[in-house]
Short mmCIF file of C-alpha atoms in Angstrom, two decimals:
data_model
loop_
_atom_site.label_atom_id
_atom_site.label_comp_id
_atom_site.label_asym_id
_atom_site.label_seq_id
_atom_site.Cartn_x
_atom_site.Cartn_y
_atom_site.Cartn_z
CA UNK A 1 58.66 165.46 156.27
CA UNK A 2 59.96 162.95 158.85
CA UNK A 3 58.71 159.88 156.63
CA UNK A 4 60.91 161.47 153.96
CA UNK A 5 63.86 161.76 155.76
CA UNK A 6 63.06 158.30 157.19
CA UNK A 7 63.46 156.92 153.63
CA UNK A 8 66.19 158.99 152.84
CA UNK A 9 68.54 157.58 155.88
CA UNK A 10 67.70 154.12 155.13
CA UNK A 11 68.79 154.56 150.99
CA UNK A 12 71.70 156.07 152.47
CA UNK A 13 72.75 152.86 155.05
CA UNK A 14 72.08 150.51 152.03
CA UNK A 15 74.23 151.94 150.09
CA UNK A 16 76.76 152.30 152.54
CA UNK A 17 76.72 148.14 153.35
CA UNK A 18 76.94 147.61 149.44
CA UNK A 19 80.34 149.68 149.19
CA UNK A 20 81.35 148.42 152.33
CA UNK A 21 80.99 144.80 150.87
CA UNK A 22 82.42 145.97 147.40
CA UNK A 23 85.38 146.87 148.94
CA UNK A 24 88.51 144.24 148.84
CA UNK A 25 89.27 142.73 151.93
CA UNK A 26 92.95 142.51 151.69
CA UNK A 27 93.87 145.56 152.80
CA UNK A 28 94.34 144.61 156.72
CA UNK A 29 93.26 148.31 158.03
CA UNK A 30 89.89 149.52 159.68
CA UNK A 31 88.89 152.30 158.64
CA UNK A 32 87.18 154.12 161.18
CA UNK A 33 84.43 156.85 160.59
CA UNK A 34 83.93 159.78 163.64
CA UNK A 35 80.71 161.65 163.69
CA UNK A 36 81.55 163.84 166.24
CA UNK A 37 79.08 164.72 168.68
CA UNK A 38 75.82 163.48 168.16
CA UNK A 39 74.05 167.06 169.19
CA UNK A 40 76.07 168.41 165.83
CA UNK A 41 74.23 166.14 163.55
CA UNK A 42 70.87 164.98 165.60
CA UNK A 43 67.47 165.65 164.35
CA UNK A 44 64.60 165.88 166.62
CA UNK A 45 61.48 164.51 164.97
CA UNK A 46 59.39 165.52 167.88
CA UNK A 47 60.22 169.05 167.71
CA UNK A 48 59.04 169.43 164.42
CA UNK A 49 55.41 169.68 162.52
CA UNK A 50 54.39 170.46 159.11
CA UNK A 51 53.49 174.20 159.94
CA UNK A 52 56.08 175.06 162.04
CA UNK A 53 59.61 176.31 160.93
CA UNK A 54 62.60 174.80 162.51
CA UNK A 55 64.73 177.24 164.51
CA UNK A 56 68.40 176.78 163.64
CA UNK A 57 70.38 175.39 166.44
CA UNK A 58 73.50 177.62 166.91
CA UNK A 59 77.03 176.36 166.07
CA UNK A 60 79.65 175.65 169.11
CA UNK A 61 82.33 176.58 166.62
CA UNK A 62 83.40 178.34 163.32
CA UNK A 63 84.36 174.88 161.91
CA UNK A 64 82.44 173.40 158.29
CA UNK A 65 80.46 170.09 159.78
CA UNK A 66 80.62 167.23 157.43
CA UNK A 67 77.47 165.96 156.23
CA UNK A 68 77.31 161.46 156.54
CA UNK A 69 77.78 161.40 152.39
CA UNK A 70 81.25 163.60 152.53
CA UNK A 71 82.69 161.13 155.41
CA UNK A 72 80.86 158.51 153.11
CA UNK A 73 82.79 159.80 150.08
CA UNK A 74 86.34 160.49 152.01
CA UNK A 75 86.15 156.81 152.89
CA UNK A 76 85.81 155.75 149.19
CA UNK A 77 88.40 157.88 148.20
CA UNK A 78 90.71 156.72 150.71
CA UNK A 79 89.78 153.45 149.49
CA UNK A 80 90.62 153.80 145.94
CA UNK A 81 93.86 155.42 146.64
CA UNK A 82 95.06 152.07 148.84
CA UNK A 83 94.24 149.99 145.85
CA UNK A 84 96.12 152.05 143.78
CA UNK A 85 99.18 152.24 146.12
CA UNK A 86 98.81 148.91 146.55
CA UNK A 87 98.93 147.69 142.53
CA UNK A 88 102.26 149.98 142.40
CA UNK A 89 103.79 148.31 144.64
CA UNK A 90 102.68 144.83 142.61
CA UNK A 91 103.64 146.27 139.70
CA UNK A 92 107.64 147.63 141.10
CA UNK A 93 107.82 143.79 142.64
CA UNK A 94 107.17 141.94 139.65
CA UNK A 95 109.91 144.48 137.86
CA UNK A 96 112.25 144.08 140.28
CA UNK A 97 112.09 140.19 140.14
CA UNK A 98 111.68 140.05 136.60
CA UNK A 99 115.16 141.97 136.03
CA UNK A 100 116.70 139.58 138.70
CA UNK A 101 115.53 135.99 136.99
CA UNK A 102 117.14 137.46 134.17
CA UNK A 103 120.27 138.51 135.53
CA UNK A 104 120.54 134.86 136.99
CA UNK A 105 119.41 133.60 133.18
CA UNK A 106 122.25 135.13 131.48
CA UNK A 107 124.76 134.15 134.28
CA UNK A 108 123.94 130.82 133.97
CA UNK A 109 124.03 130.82 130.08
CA UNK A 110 127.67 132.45 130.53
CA UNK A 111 128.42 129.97 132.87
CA UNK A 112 127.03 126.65 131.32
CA UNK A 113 127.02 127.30 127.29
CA UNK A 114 130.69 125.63 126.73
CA UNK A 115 129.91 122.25 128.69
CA UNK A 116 126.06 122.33 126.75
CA UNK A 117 127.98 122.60 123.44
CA UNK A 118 130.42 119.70 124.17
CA UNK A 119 127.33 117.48 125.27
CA UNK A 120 125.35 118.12 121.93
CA UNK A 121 128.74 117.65 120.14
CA UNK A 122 129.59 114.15 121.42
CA UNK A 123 125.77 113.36 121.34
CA UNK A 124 125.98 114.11 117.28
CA UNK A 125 129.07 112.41 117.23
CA UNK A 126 127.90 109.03 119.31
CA UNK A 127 124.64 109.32 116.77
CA UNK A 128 126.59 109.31 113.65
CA UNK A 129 128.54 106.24 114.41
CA UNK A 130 125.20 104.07 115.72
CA UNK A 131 124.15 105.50 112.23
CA UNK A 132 127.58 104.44 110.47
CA UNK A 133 126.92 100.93 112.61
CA UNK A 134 123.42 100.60 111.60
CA UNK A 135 124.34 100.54 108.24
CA UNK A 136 126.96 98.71 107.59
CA UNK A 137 124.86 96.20 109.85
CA UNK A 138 122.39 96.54 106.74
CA UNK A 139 125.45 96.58 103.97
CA UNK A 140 126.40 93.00 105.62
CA UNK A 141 123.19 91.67 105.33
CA UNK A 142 122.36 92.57 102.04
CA UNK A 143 124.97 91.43 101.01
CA UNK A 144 124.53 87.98 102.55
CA UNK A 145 121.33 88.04 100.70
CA UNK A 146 123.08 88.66 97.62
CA UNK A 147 125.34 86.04 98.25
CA UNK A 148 122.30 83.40 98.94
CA UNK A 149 120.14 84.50 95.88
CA UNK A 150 123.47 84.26 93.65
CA UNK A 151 123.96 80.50 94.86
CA UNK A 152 120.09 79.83 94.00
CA UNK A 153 120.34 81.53 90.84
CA UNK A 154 123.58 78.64 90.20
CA UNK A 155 121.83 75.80 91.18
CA UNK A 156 118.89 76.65 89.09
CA UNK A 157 120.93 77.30 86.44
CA UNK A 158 122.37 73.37 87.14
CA UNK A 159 119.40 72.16 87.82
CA UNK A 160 118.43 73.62 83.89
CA UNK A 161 121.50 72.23 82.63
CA UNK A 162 121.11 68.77 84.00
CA UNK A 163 117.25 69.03 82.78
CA UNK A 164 118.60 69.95 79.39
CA UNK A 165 121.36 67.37 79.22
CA UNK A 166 117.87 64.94 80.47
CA UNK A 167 116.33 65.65 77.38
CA UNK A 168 119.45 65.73 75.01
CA UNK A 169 119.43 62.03 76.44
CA UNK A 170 115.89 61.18 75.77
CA UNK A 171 115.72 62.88 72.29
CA UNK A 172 118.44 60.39 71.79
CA UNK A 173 117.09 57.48 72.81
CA UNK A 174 113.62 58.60 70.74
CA UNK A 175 116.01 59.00 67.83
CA UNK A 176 117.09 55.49 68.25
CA UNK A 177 114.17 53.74 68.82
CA UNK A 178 112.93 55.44 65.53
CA UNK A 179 115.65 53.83 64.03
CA UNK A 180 115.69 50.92 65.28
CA UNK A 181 111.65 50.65 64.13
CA UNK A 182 111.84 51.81 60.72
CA UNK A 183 115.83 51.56 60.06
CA UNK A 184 115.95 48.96 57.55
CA UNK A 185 112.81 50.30 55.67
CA UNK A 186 114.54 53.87 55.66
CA UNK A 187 117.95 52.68 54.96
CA UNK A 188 116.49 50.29 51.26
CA UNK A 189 113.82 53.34 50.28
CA UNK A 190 117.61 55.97 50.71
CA UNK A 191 119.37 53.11 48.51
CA UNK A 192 116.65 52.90 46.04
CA UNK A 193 116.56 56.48 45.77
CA UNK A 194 120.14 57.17 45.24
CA UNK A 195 120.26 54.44 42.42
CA UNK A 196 117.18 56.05 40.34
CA UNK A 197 118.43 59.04 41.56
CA UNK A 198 121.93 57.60 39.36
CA UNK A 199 119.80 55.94 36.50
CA UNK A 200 118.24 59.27 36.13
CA UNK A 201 121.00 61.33 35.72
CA UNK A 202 122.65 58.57 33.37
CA UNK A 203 119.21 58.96 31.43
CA UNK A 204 119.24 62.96 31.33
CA UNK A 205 123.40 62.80 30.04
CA UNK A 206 122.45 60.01 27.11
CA UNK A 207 119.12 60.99 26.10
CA UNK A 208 118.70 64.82 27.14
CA UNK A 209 115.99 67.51 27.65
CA UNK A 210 114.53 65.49 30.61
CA UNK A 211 115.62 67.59 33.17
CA UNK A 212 111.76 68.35 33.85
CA UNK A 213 110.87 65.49 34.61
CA UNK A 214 113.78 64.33 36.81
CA UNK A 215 113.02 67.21 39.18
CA UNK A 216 109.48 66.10 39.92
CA UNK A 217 110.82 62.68 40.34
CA UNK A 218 112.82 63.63 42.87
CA UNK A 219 110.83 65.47 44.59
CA UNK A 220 108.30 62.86 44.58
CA UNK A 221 110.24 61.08 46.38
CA UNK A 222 111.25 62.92 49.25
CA UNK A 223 107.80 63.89 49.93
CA UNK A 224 107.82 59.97 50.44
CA UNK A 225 110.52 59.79 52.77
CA UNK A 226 109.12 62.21 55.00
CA UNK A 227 105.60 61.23 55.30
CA UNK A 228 107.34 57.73 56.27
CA UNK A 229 109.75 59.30 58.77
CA UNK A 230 106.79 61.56 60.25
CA UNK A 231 104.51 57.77 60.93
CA UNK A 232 107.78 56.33 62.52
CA UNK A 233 108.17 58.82 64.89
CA UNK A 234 104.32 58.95 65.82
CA UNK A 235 104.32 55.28 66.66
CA UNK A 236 107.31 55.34 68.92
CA UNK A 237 105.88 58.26 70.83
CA UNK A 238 102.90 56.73 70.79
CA UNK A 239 103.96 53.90 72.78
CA UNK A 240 105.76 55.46 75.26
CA UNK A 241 103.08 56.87 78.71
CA UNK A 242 102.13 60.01 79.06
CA UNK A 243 103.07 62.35 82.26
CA UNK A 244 106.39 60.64 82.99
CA UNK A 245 104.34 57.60 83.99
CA UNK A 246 106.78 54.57 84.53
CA UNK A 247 103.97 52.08 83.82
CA UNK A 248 100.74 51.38 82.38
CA UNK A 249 98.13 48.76 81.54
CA UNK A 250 96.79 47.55 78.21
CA UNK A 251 93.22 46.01 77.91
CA UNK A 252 94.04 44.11 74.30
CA UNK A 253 90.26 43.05 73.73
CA UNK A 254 86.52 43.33 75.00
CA UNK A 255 85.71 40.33 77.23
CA UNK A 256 83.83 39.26 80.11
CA UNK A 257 86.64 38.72 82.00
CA UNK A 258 89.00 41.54 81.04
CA UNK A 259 89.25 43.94 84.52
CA UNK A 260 91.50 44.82 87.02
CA UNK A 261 91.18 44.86 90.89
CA UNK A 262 92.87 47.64 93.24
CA UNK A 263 93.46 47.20 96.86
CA UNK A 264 92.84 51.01 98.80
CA UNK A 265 95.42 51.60 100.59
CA UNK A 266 93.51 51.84 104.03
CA UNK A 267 89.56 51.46 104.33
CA UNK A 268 87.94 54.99 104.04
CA UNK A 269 84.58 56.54 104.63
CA UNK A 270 84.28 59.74 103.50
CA UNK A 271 81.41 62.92 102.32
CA UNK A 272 83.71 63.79 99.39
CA UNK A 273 86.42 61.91 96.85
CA UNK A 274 88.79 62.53 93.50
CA UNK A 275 89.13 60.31 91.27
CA UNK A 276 91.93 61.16 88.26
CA UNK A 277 93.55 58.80 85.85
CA UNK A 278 94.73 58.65 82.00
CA UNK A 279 92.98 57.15 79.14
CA UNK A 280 94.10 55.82 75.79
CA UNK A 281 90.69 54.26 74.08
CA UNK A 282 90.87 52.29 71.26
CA UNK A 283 86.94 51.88 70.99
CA UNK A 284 84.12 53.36 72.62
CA UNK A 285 80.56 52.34 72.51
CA UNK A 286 77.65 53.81 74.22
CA UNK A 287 78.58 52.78 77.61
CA UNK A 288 82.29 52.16 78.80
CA UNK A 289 83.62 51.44 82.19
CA UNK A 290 86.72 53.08 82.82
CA UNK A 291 86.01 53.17 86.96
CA UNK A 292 84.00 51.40 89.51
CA UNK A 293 83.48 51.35 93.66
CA UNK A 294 80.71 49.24 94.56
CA UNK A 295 79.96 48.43 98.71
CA UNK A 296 77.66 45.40 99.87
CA UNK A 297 74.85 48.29 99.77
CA UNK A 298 75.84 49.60 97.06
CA UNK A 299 76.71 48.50 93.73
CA UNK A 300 77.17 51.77 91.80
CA UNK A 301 78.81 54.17 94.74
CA UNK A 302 81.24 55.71 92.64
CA UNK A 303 81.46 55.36 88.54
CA UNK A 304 83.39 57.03 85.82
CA UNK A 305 81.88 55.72 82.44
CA UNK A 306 82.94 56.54 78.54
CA UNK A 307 79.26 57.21 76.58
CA UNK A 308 80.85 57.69 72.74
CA UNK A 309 82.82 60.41 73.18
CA UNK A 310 81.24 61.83 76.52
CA UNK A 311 82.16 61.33 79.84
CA UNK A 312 79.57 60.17 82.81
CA UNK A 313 80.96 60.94 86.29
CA UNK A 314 77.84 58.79 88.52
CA UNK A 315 77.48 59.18 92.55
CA UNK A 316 74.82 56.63 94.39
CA UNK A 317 73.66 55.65 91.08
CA UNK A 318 72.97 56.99 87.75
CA UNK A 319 69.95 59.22 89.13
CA UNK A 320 72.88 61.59 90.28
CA UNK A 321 75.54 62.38 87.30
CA UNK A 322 77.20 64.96 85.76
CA UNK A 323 78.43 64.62 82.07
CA UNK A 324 81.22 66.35 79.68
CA UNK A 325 81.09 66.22 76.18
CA UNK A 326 83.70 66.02 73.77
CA UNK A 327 86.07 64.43 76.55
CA UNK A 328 87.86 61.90 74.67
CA UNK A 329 89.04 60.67 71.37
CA UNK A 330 89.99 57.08 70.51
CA UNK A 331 93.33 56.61 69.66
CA UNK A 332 94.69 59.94 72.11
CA UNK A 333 95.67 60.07 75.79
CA UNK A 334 93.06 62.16 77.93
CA UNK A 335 93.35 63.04 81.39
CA UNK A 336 90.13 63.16 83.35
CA UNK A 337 89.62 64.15 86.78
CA UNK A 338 85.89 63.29 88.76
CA UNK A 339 85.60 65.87 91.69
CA UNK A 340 82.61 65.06 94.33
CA UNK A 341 81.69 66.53 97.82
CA UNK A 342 78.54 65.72 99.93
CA UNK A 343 78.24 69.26 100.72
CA UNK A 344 75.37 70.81 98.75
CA UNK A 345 76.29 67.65 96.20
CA UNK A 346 78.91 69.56 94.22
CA UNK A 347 80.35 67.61 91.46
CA UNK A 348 82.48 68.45 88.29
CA UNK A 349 84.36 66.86 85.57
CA UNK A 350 88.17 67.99 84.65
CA UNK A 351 89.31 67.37 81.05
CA UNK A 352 93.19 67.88 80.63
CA UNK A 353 93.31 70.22 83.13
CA UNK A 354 90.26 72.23 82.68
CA UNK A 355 86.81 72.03 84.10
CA UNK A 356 84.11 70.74 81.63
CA UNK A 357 81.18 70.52 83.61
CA UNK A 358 80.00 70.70 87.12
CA UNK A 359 76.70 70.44 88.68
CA UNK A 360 75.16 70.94 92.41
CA UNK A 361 72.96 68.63 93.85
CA UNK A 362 74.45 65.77 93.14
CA UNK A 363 74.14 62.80 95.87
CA UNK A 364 74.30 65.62 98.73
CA UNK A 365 74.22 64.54 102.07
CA UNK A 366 75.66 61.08 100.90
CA UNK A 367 78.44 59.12 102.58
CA UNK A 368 80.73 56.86 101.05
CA UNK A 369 80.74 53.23 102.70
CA UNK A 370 83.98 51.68 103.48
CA UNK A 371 84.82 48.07 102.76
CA UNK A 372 84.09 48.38 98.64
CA UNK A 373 85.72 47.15 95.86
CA UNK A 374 87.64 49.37 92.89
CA UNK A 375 87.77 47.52 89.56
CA UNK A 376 89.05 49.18 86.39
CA UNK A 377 88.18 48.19 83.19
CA UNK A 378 84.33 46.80 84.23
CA UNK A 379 81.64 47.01 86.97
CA UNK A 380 80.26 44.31 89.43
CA UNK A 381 76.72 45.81 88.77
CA UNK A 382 74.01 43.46 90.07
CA UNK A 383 76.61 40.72 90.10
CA UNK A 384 77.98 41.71 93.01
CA UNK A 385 76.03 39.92 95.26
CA UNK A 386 77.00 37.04 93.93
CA UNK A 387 80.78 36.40 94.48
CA UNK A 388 80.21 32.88 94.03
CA UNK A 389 80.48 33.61 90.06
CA UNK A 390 83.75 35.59 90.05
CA UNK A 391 85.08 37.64 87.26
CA UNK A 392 82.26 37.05 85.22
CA UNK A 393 81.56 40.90 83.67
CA UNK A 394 79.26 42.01 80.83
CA UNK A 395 81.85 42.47 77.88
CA UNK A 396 79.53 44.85 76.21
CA UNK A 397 81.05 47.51 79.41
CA UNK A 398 84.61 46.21 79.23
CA UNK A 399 87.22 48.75 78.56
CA UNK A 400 89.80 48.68 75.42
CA UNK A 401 92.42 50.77 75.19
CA UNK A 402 95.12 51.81 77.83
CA UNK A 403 95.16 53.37 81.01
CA UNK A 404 97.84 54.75 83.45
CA UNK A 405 97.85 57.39 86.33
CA UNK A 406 94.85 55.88 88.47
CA UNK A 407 94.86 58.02 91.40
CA UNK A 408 91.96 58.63 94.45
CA UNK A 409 91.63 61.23 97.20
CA UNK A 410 89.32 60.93 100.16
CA UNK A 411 88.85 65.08 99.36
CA UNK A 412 88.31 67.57 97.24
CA UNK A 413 91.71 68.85 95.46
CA UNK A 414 91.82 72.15 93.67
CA UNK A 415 92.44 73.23 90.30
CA UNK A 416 96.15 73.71 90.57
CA UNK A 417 96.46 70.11 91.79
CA UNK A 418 94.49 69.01 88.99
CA UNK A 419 96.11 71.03 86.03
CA UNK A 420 99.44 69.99 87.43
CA UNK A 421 98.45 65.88 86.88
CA UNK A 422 97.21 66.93 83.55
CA UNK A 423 100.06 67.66 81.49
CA UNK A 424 101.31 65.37 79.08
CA UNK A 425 105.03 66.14 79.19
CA UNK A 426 104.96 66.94 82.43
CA UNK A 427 105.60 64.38 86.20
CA UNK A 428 101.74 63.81 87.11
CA UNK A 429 102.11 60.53 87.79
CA UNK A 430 104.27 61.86 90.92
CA UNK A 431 101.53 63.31 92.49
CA UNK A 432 99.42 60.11 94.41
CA UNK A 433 96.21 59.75 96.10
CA UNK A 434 95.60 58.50 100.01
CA UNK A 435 93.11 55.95 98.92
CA UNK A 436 94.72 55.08 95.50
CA UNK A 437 98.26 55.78 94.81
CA UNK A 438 99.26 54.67 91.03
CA UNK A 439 102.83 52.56 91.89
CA UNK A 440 101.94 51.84 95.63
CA UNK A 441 98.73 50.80 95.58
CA UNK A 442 98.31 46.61 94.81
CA UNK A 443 97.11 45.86 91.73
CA UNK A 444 95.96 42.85 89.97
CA UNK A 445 95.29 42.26 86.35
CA UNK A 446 92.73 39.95 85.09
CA UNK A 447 91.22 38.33 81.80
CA UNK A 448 94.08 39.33 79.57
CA UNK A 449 94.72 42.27 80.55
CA UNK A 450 98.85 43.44 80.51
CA UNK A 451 100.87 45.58 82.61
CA UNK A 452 103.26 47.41 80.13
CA UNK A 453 106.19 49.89 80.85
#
């Protein structure tokens, strides 16, 4: 029995210290617990066995004693009703604040809303005129625009008209050079038409019912007249250069001695080169030169040969070449264009403005030499070595024909550069190389060859 009651007392203190550490803090009171006298409440463990009874103790007074779990349970409930006194007194602060803040919230609303509504006024009014500013800032400018693409739109337009009133001129001056060429011949075949033209109709009004045969007559005749006035205006075109080119050169025959030498402009040594010019053959055979660099090293550095109706673009010899077919025609103006760079030895050949071949691998890793010479028309070949023998070619590679627009770059040009040299009405023969510059660059005609304009 006193082992249970032991036990019992020491459940009861733990669970007293866990409430008593449950219990908030904030409280600032102490609440204190009184027993009473300890002879109310005291057990005497040494008074007691397990066969005896216990003789009740008698009471000092009539009043009910309060066991440790009522006082326990008085001071939780005394607890509990703090924390609830106390979180009504939270809750009637927080009201009473709440309604003040807002009290203070609408004064102030009353009090400031006018001046608030002015500011947001004049701040939509000061916004609107940047706005209004801002865009007639805008309205100015494009306008200014306006003004700038209207004046570039007028000068184009004069630019056309001059262009126009350009070729009025030269359509002209075509006209009479036709007539000057063929003039006499035209003027004698009109005459002698005319008169049978006459004798004709005097035939038909005497003799009759050969109106038949005047007609085809006459036609016959016209059909004459224009095949005639078709060849005269072929020839003068003909001899006129073809990309606004101001001058040219004619090789009149196949010789040994037939070439021309041009002077670079300044000594270059270079990994890649263009070479573009325009050709007029009159005869091809199975090897033509139309263009030849050659170094003390090297005799064949850089050719451009005519094979028939082929073209041969060589680098460092024949072993490296690329080739074109159906390049040229004797008796027509082609442009050709030999593109080269050391880089992975990429080389092509441009026809009148198109590519016609290319190749890789061709001379790559190979460097140009400075110090060369460029002939046109022939080759030094082996004979270059021997400068003792000058201007002594084989005429079996001499060039006939004529040739114009000789240009050379010390680089690789594109394909607009290229189609932009290549047309035959066009102003190629503006566009000049570094190395060789067709109309700068010296050059000097040999063997019979002419420079014609």
């Amino acid at each position: 029995m006193a082992s249970t009651s032991k036990w019992t007392f020491l459940q009861a203190m733990c669970l007293v210290v866990s409430l008593s550490m449950a219990v908030p803090e904030n409280y600032g009171e102490v609440i204190e617990v009184s027993y009473g006298p300890s002879y109310f409440n005291e057990i005497n463990f040494e008074d007691q066995t397990d066969e005896e009874t216990p003789t009740p103790s008698p009471e000092p007074c009539k009043a009910p004693a309060f066991t440790k779990w009522d006082k326990l349970f008085t001071m939780l409930e005394n607890s509990q009703m703090k924390e609830n006194m106390l979180l009504q007194n939270t809750d009637d602060i927080i009201k009473v604040e709440l309604q003040s803040l807002r009290e203070e919230m609408l004064q102030f609303v009353a009090q400031y809303s006018g001046s608030c509504a002015s500011a947001v006024e004049s701040s939509v009014r000061r916004v609107g005129a940047q706005t209004e500013t801002r865009l007639q800032n805008a309205l100015d400018r494009v306008q200014e625009v306006s003004t700038d693409q209207y004046a570039q739109h007028d000068e184009a337009l004069q630019q056309l008209l001059a262009a126009s009133v350009s070729q009025a001129v030269r359509l002209e001056r075509l006209e009479n050079g036709c007539l000057k060429c063929g003039g006499g011949g035209l003027a004698s075949q009109s005459k002698s038409f005319q008169a049978r033209h006459l004798m004709q109709e005097v035939t038909e009004t005497e003799n009759g019912g050969r109106l038949e045969k005047t007609l085809a007559t006459i036609s016959t005749e016209l059909q004459t007249i224009r095949e005639q006035l078709t060849l005269y205006s072929k020839s003068v075109f003909t001899n006129g250069l073809p990309s606004d080119c101001d001058t040219g050169l004619l090789f009149p025959t196949r010789s040994s001695t037939a070439h021309v030498e041009v002077s670079p402009k300044t000594p270059f040594q270079t990994s890649a080169a263009t070479i573009c010019l325009w050709v007029k053959p009159t005869q091809v055979t199975n090897k033509t030169i139309l263009f030849s660099y050659s170094t003390t090293g090297n005799a064949y550095e850089l050719q451009l040969v005519l094979n028939g109706q082929s073209v041969f673009f060589t680098v460092d010899g024949e072993s490296h070449l690329v080739e074109a077919s159906g390049a040229v025609q004797e008796g027509q103006w082609s442009h050709i264009c030999a593109v080269w760079s050391s880089h992975q030895g990429l080389a092509s050949l441009w026809v009148n403005g198109q590519q016609a071949a290319s190749s890789p691998g061709v001379a790559e890793g190979h460097e140009l030499r400075s110090k060369g010479s460029i002939l046109l028309g022939q080759e030094y070949g082996r004979l270059f070595r021997h400068l003792s023998i000058p201007d002594t070619f084989d005429a079996e590679l001499a060039f006939t024909g004529k040739m114009t627009g000789v240009n050379m770059w010390d680089h690789v040009l594109d394909s607009k550069q290229i189609s932009q040299q290549a047309r035959l009405d066009g102003s190629g023969c503006g566009i000049r190389g570094n190395v060789v510059a067709w109309g700068v660059s010296d050059i000097e005609p040999k063997g019979g060859v002419k420079l014609i304009y």
